[in-house]
Coordinates of C-alpha atoms and ligand atoms in Angstrom, one line a residue:
M1 CA -27.3 -15.4 48.5
T2 CA -31.1 -15.8 48.7
H3 CA -33.3 -12.9 47.8
P4 CA -36.8 -12.3 49.1
W5 CA -39.4 -12.5 46.4
I6 CA -40.2 -9.3 44.6
A7 CA -43.8 -8.1 45.3
P8 CA -46.2 -7.2 42.5
G9 CA -46.3 -3.4 41.9
A10 CA -42.5 -3.4 41.4
M11 CA -41.2 -2.7 37.9
L12 CA -39.5 -5.5 35.9
G13 CA -37.5 -4.8 32.8
V14 CA -36.4 -6.3 29.6
L15 CA -33.7 -5.6 27.0
G16 CA -35.3 -5.7 23.6
G17 CA -38.9 -4.9 22.7
G18 CA -40.0 -7.5 20.2
Q19 CA -42.8 -10.1 20.4
L20 CA -41.0 -12.1 23.1
A21 CA -40.8 -9.0 25.4
R22 CA -44.4 -8.2 24.5
M23 CA -45.7 -11.6 25.6
W24 CA -43.4 -11.5 28.7
S25 CA -44.8 -8.1 29.5
H26 CA -48.3 -9.3 29.3
A27 CA -47.5 -12.1 31.7
A28 CA -45.7 -9.7 34.1
Q29 CA -48.6 -7.3 34.0
Q30 CA -51.1 -10.1 34.7
L31 CA -49.2 -10.8 37.9
G32 CA -49.4 -7.1 38.8
Y33 CA -45.9 -6.0 37.9
R34 CA -45.2 -2.9 35.9
T35 CA -42.9 -3.4 33.0
A36 CA -40.1 -1.4 31.3
V37 CA -38.6 -2.0 27.9
L38 CA -35.3 -0.8 26.4
D39 CA -35.5 -0.8 22.6
P40 CA -34.4 1.9 20.2
D41 CA -37.5 1.4 18.0
P42 CA -40.2 3.8 19.1
Q43 CA -42.8 1.4 17.7
S44 CA -41.4 -1.8 19.2
P45 CA -44.2 -4.4 20.0
A46 CA -43.3 -4.5 23.7
G47 CA -42.6 -0.8 24.0
L48 CA -46.2 -0.1 22.9
I49 CA -47.7 -2.0 25.8
S50 CA -45.3 -1.4 28.6
H51 CA -45.4 1.2 31.4
L52 CA -42.0 2.6 30.5
H53 CA -40.3 2.5 27.1
I54 CA -36.7 3.7 27.0
A55 CA -36.0 4.2 23.3
S56 CA -32.2 4.2 23.5
P57 CA -29.5 2.1 21.8
Y58 CA -28.7 -1.2 23.7
L59 CA -25.3 0.1 24.8
D60 CA -26.3 3.6 25.7
A61 CA -25.0 4.2 29.3
Q62 CA -27.8 6.6 30.2
G63 CA -30.6 4.3 28.9
L64 CA -29.1 1.3 30.7
S65 CA -28.7 3.2 34.0
Q66 CA -32.3 4.4 33.7
L67 CA -33.5 0.8 33.2
A68 CA -31.4 -0.5 36.1
S69 CA -32.5 2.3 38.5
Q70 CA -36.2 1.8 37.8
C71 CA -36.3 -2.0 37.8
A72 CA -36.1 -4.5 40.6
A73 CA -35.0 -7.1 38.1
V74 CA -34.1 -7.2 34.4
T75 CA -33.9 -9.9 31.6
T76 CA -33.2 -10.0 27.9
E77 CA -35.4 -11.1 25.0
F78 CA -32.6 -12.0 22.6
E79 CA -29.1 -13.2 22.8
N80 CA -27.7 -10.9 20.2
V81 CA -27.9 -8.0 22.7
P82 CA -24.3 -7.5 23.8
A83 CA -23.4 -9.4 26.9
Q84 CA -21.7 -6.2 28.2
A85 CA -25.1 -4.5 28.3
L86 CA -26.2 -7.1 30.8
A87 CA -23.0 -6.9 32.7
R88 CA -23.5 -3.1 33.1
L89 CA -27.0 -3.6 34.4
Q90 CA -25.8 -6.2 36.8
A91 CA -23.9 -3.6 38.7
D92 CA -27.1 -2.0 39.8
T93 CA -30.0 -4.5 39.7
L94 CA -30.8 -8.2 39.5
V95 CA -30.1 -9.7 36.1
S96 CA -31.0 -13.1 34.7
P97 CA -29.8 -14.9 32.8
A98 CA -26.2 -14.0 33.8
P99 CA -24.1 -12.3 31.2
E100 CA -21.8 -15.3 31.0
A101 CA -24.6 -17.6 29.9
V102 CA -25.7 -15.2 27.3
R103 CA -22.1 -14.9 26.1
V104 CA -22.0 -18.7 25.5
A105 CA -25.3 -18.7 23.7
Q106 CA -24.2 -15.8 21.5
D107 CA -21.4 -17.7 19.9
R108 CA -22.0 -21.0 18.1
A109 CA -18.3 -22.0 18.6
L110 CA -18.4 -21.4 22.4
E111 CA -21.8 -23.0 22.6
K112 CA -20.7 -26.2 20.8
A113 CA -17.6 -26.4 23.0
H114 CA -19.8 -26.1 26.0
F115 CA -22.2 -28.9 24.9
V116 CA -19.2 -31.2 24.3
G117 CA -18.0 -30.3 27.8
C118 CA -21.4 -31.4 29.1
G119 CA -21.0 -34.8 27.3
V120 CA -24.0 -34.0 25.0
P121 CA -23.5 -35.0 21.3
V122 CA -23.3 -32.2 18.7
A123 CA -23.1 -32.2 14.9
P124 CA -19.5 -32.8 13.6
H125 CA -18.2 -29.3 12.9
A126 CA -15.1 -27.1 12.3
V127 CA -14.6 -23.5 13.3
I128 CA -13.3 -21.5 10.3
E129 CA -11.6 -18.2 11.3
N130 CA -10.0 -17.2 8.0
T131 CA -9.6 -18.3 4.4
Q132 CA -6.4 -20.3 5.1
A133 CA -8.4 -22.5 7.5
L134 CA -10.7 -23.6 4.7
T135 CA -8.1 -26.0 3.4
S136 CA -7.9 -28.0 6.7
V137 CA -11.7 -28.6 6.8
P138 CA -12.2 -32.4 6.7
D139 CA -14.1 -34.0 3.8
H140 CA -16.7 -35.6 6.0
L141 CA -18.2 -32.2 6.9
L142 CA -19.5 -31.9 3.3
P143 CA -22.3 -31.5 2.4
G144 CA -22.6 -29.1 5.3
I145 CA -24.1 -25.9 6.6
L146 CA -21.8 -22.9 7.0
K147 CA -23.1 -20.6 9.8
T148 CA -21.7 -17.4 11.2
T149 CA -20.7 -18.0 14.8
R150 CA -22.5 -14.8 15.9
L151 CA -25.6 -12.8 15.1
G152 CA -27.5 -15.6 13.3
Y153 CA -31.3 -16.2 13.8
D154 CA -34.2 -17.6 11.8
G155 CA -31.7 -19.2 9.3
K156 CA -30.0 -15.9 8.6
G157 CA -26.2 -16.1 8.3
Q158 CA -26.4 -19.7 7.0
V159 CA -25.5 -21.2 3.7
R160 CA -25.8 -24.8 2.6
V161 CA -22.7 -26.0 0.8
R162 CA -22.1 -29.3 -1.1
T163 CA -18.5 -28.9 -2.4
R164 CA -15.2 -27.2 -1.4
D165 CA -15.8 -24.6 -4.1
E166 CA -19.2 -23.8 -2.7
L167 CA -17.7 -23.6 0.8
T168 CA -15.0 -21.1 -0.3
A169 CA -17.6 -19.0 -2.1
A170 CA -20.0 -19.1 0.9
F171 CA -17.3 -18.1 3.3
A172 CA -16.3 -15.2 1.2
A173 CA -20.0 -14.1 0.8
L174 CA -20.4 -14.1 4.6
Q175 CA -17.5 -11.7 5.0
T176 CA -19.4 -8.5 5.2
G177 CA -17.8 -5.3 6.6
D178 CA -14.2 -4.8 7.8
T179 CA -13.8 -7.3 10.6
P180 CA -13.4 -11.0 9.8
V181 CA -16.6 -13.0 10.3
V182 CA -15.8 -16.3 12.1
C183 CA -17.9 -19.2 10.8
I184 CA -18.6 -22.8 11.7
L185 CA -19.2 -25.5 9.2
E186 CA -21.5 -28.3 10.4
Q187 CA -22.0 -31.6 8.7
Q188 CA -25.5 -31.6 7.3
L189 CA -27.3 -34.3 9.3
P190 CA -30.1 -36.5 8.1
L191 CA -32.9 -35.3 10.3
A192 CA -35.9 -37.5 11.2
A193 CA -37.4 -34.6 13.2
E194 CA -36.6 -31.6 15.4
C195 CA -37.6 -31.0 18.9
S196 CA -37.0 -28.6 21.7
V197 CA -37.2 -28.3 25.5
V198 CA -38.1 -25.1 27.2
L199 CA -37.1 -25.1 30.9
A200 CA -37.1 -22.7 33.7
R201 CA -34.4 -22.7 36.4
G202 CA -34.7 -20.8 39.6
H203 CA -32.1 -19.0 41.7
D204 CA -32.1 -22.0 44.0
G205 CA -31.4 -24.4 41.1
Q206 CA -34.9 -25.8 41.0
C207 CA -35.7 -26.8 37.4
V208 CA -39.1 -27.3 35.7
H209 CA -39.9 -27.8 32.0
L210 CA -42.6 -27.5 29.4
P211 CA -43.6 -30.8 27.6
L212 CA -41.3 -31.6 24.7
Q213 CA -42.1 -29.7 21.5
L214 CA -41.9 -31.1 18.0
N215 CA -40.9 -28.5 15.5
R216 CA -41.0 -28.1 11.7
H217 CA -39.0 -25.4 10.0
R218 CA -39.5 -23.8 6.5
D219 CA -36.5 -21.9 5.0
G220 CA -34.7 -22.0 8.3
I221 CA -37.6 -20.4 10.2
L222 CA -39.8 -22.2 12.6
A223 CA -43.2 -22.9 10.9
V224 CA -45.1 -25.4 13.1
T225 CA -44.8 -26.7 16.6
E226 CA -46.9 -29.7 17.8
V227 CA -47.2 -30.8 21.4
W228 CA -49.0 -33.7 22.9
A229 CA -48.3 -36.3 25.6
N230 CA -45.8 -39.0 24.6
A231 CA -45.0 -37.4 21.3
L232 CA -41.6 -39.2 21.3
P233 CA -40.6 -42.6 22.8
E234 CA -40.1 -42.2 26.6
H235 CA -36.3 -42.9 26.5
T236 CA -35.8 -40.2 23.9
T237 CA -37.8 -37.7 25.8
Q238 CA -35.9 -38.5 29.0
Q239 CA -32.6 -38.1 27.1
A240 CA -33.6 -34.7 25.8
L241 CA -34.8 -33.5 29.2
H242 CA -31.7 -34.8 30.9
A243 CA -29.4 -33.1 28.4
A244 CA -31.3 -29.8 28.7
Q245 CA -31.1 -29.8 32.5
Q246 CA -27.5 -30.7 32.4
I247 CA -26.7 -27.8 30.0
A248 CA -28.7 -25.4 32.2
A249 CA -27.0 -26.5 35.4
S250 CA -23.5 -26.3 33.9
L251 CA -24.2 -22.6 33.0
H252 CA -25.6 -21.9 36.5
Y253 CA -28.5 -20.7 34.5
V254 CA -31.3 -18.6 36.0
G255 CA -34.5 -18.0 33.9
V256 CA -36.1 -19.6 30.9
L257 CA -33.9 -21.5 28.5
C258 CA -34.7 -23.3 25.3
V259 CA -32.6 -26.2 24.0
E260 CA -33.1 -27.3 20.4
F261 CA -32.4 -30.8 19.3
F262 CA -32.1 -32.8 16.1
L263 CA -33.5 -36.3 15.9
I264 CA -31.3 -38.3 13.6
E265 CA -32.7 -40.8 11.0
E266 CA -31.7 -44.4 11.5
G267 CA -28.5 -45.2 9.6
P268 CA -24.7 -44.7 9.7
V269 CA -24.8 -41.2 11.1
C270 CA -27.1 -42.2 13.8
D271 CA -24.9 -45.2 14.6
V272 CA -22.0 -42.8 15.2
L273 CA -23.7 -39.9 16.9
G274 CA -26.8 -41.5 18.5
P275 CA -30.4 -40.6 17.9
L276 CA -30.3 -37.2 19.6
V277 CA -28.0 -34.3 18.9
V278 CA -28.2 -30.8 20.5
N279 CA -28.4 -28.0 18.0
E280 CA -28.3 -24.7 19.9
I281 CA -29.7 -22.9 23.0
A282 CA -31.7 -19.7 23.3
P283 CA -31.2 -18.0 26.7
R284 CA -34.8 -16.8 26.8
P285 CA -38.4 -17.9 26.0
H286 CA -38.6 -19.4 22.5
N287 CA -40.9 -19.4 19.6
S288 CA -41.4 -23.2 20.0
G289 CA -42.8 -22.5 23.6
H290 CA -45.4 -19.9 22.5
H291 CA -48.1 -22.6 22.6
S292 CA -47.8 -22.7 26.4
I293 CA -49.8 -19.5 26.8
D294 CA -52.9 -21.5 25.6
S295 CA -52.1 -25.1 26.1
C296 CA -50.5 -25.2 29.6
D297 CA -51.5 -24.0 33.1
V298 CA -48.4 -21.8 33.3
S299 CA -46.7 -20.3 30.2
Q300 CA -43.0 -19.9 29.4
F301 CA -43.4 -16.1 29.9
E302 CA -45.0 -16.5 33.3
L303 CA -42.1 -18.8 34.2
Q304 CA -39.6 -16.1 33.2
V305 CA -41.4 -13.6 35.4
R306 CA -41.5 -16.0 38.3
C307 CA -37.7 -16.7 37.9
M308 CA -37.0 -13.0 37.9
A309 CA -39.2 -12.3 40.9
H310 CA -37.9 -15.3 42.9
L311 CA -41.4 -16.8 43.0
P312 CA -42.1 -20.5 43.1
L313 CA -41.8 -22.5 39.8
P314 CA -44.7 -25.0 39.5
T315 CA -44.3 -27.9 37.0
P316 CA -46.3 -26.8 33.9
R317 CA -49.1 -29.2 33.0
L318 CA -50.3 -29.5 29.4
H319 CA -54.0 -29.4 29.5
S320 CA -54.6 -29.5 25.7
P321 CA -52.7 -31.1 22.9
C322 CA -51.9 -28.3 20.4
V323 CA -50.5 -27.1 17.1
M324 CA -48.9 -23.7 16.8
L325 CA -48.5 -22.0 13.4
N326 CA -46.2 -19.1 12.9
L327 CA -47.7 -16.2 10.9
L328 CA -45.0 -14.5 8.8
G329 CA -45.4 -11.4 6.8
D330 CA -45.9 -13.6 3.7
V331 CA -49.4 -14.3 4.9
W332 CA -50.2 -10.6 4.3
L333 CA -48.3 -10.4 1.1
A334 CA -49.7 -13.6 -0.6
S335 CA -51.5 -11.7 -3.4
G336 CA -48.6 -9.4 -4.3
A337 CA -46.6 -6.5 -3.1
T338 CA -49.6 -4.7 -1.5
P339 CA -50.3 -6.1 1.9
R340 CA -53.8 -7.5 2.4
E341 CA -55.5 -8.1 5.8
P342 CA -55.9 -11.9 6.2
D343 CA -59.4 -13.2 6.9
W344 CA -59.1 -13.3 10.7
A345 CA -62.9 -13.7 11.1
A346 CA -62.8 -17.0 9.2
V347 CA -59.8 -18.2 11.3
L348 CA -61.5 -17.2 14.5
A349 CA -64.6 -19.0 13.5
L350 CA -62.7 -22.3 14.0
P351 CA -62.9 -24.0 17.4
G352 CA -59.9 -23.8 19.7
V353 CA -58.0 -21.1 17.7
H354 CA -56.0 -18.6 19.8
L355 CA -54.7 -15.8 17.7
H356 CA -51.7 -13.7 18.8
L357 CA -50.7 -10.7 16.7
Y358 CA -47.7 -8.7 17.7
G359 CA -48.7 -5.2 16.7
K360 CA -46.1 -4.8 14.0
A361 CA -47.3 -2.3 11.4
E362 CA -45.3 -3.5 8.4
P363 CA -45.6 -7.0 7.1
R364 CA -42.4 -8.2 5.4
H365 CA -41.4 -11.6 3.9
G366 CA -40.1 -13.8 6.7
R367 CA -41.0 -11.3 9.4
K368 CA -42.7 -12.8 12.4
M369 CA -46.0 -11.0 12.7
G370 CA -47.9 -13.3 15.0
H371 CA -48.8 -16.9 15.7
L372 CA -51.9 -19.0 16.3
T373 CA -52.3 -22.0 18.6
V374 CA -55.0 -24.5 18.1
T375 CA -55.9 -26.4 21.2
A376 CA -58.2 -29.5 21.1
A377 CA -59.0 -32.7 23.0
T378 CA -56.6 -34.7 20.8
I379 CA -53.6 -33.9 18.6
R380 CA -55.6 -35.3 15.6
E381 CA -58.3 -32.8 16.1
A382 CA -55.9 -29.9 16.7
R383 CA -54.1 -30.9 13.4
A384 CA -57.4 -30.9 11.5
V385 CA -58.3 -27.4 12.7
A386 CA -54.8 -26.1 12.1
A387 CA -55.0 -27.4 8.5
Q388 CA -58.3 -25.5 8.0
A389 CA -56.7 -22.3 9.4
A390 CA -53.7 -22.8 7.2
R391 CA -56.0 -23.1 4.1
V392 CA -57.8 -19.9 5.0
L393 CA -54.4 -18.1 5.4
G394 CA -52.8 -19.6 2.3
L395 CA -50.0 -21.2 4.4
P396 CA -48.2 -24.2 2.8
S397 CA -49.4 -27.5 4.4
Ligands
LIG1 P1 -33.3 -20.0 15.1 O1 -32.6 -19.0 15.9 O2 -34.5 -19.5 14.4 O3 -33.6 -21.3 15.9 P2 -30.9 -20.2 13.6 O4 -30.8 -19.2 12.5 O5 -30.2 -20.0 14.9 O6 -32.4 -20.5 13.9 P3 -30.3 -23.1 13.4 O7 -31.2 -23.5 14.5 O8 -28.8 -23.3 13.6 O9 -30.4 -21.6 13.0 O10 -30.7 -23.8 12.0 C1 -32.0 -23.5 11.5 C2 -32.6 -24.8 10.9 O11 -31.7 -25.3 9.9 C3 -32.6 -26.0 11.9 O12 -33.7 -25.9 12.8 C4 -32.6 -27.2 11.0 O13 -33.9 -27.3 10.4 C5 -31.6 -26.7 9.9 N1 -30.2 -27.1 10.3 C6 -29.4 -26.4 10.9 N2 -28.2 -27.0 11.1 C7 -28.3 -28.3 10.6 C8 -27.5 -29.4 10.4 N3 -26.2 -29.5 10.9 N4 -28.0 -30.5 9.8 C9 -29.3 -30.5 9.3 N5 -30.1 -29.4 9.4 C10 -29.7 -28.3 10.0
LIG2 MG1 -32.4 -22.7 15.7

């Protein structure tokens, strides 16, 4: 069924009120929409700047029905929101992405099985449901990374294990609470680099994408994204784009989707798996796509709004090579336990710096407080300015 496009002035909604919902809300408001956020936190970054903030739990029937009745369309900013919340909303309003796509992205075991079904290579892995299953884990998966199949993000719910004893101990340590925590053990791959593709797929199946992003992580959390034309060899870029589009199409996906990839170092593992392996998907705008606000002529957040409102999807054009640095709470806590305001004036004195702070009151180690994107005429210049900004902020180089 085709829907007419939703005119500005209507209310669009989002489940979750963090920084992704905040930047999405900015994009929606720029296009003249009103925004509604459902998030239990009265101080949530997106709730603070939206027209309507419903501060109820994600599964609260009354909160969900208020959101559905007020909004012409609703999306989610994170995949850990129960798929049943989206399913409930779907009874009364337009929802994208579909609950089924979120259900797949929510569970690493389902997700991996889905990628295999699409013919896209994944890390060798085994799903471990209970202690007995530990004995049948094949040797070649060690050293590996044990991950909970659900509720992981920013490297949380992950343990690196070298031996069977470490695996047994890590599996036991991840068993918190009364219900068994299903885990997946992935072979630790020799990574040459990591990259991601952010795409947007419309209700009619039209698919556009941001330029490919190169990502560097620190302690399992994205630290730096760099984007410039021809960052990777053409055939690798095409392979990643093709895989991402195939995954989106197979999920009948509507909205913005991020697909994360590992680039494998040359050697025996690469000979078996090939140079490109899919890691995971995020059914939403992604941290590695934040640069698009400042470096592209249409951002990942505007694309999400356009998908929801059935508006046309133009192909994003990168107008400036860029470097994005994540700003974690550690920047505020560099000199001890008492938070200190970083020297923003010094950072903003640098050319091409676009600072984004998410309005979170309390800096904590590992907490995403903001990011900055440096745009420049060349990637070399962007890197040089980003290095200066990193020095001012005490970020590791
Ligand atoms: P996020 O949601 O922030 O993307 P996450 O907690 O879902 O992260 P992953 O993307 O699975 O976790 O892993 C985080 C990082 O750990 C990866 O980007 C990569 O640097 C490293 N990593 C994860 N799995 C593997 C693997 N099998 N081999 C080598 N490195 C890995
Ligand atoms: Mg990841």
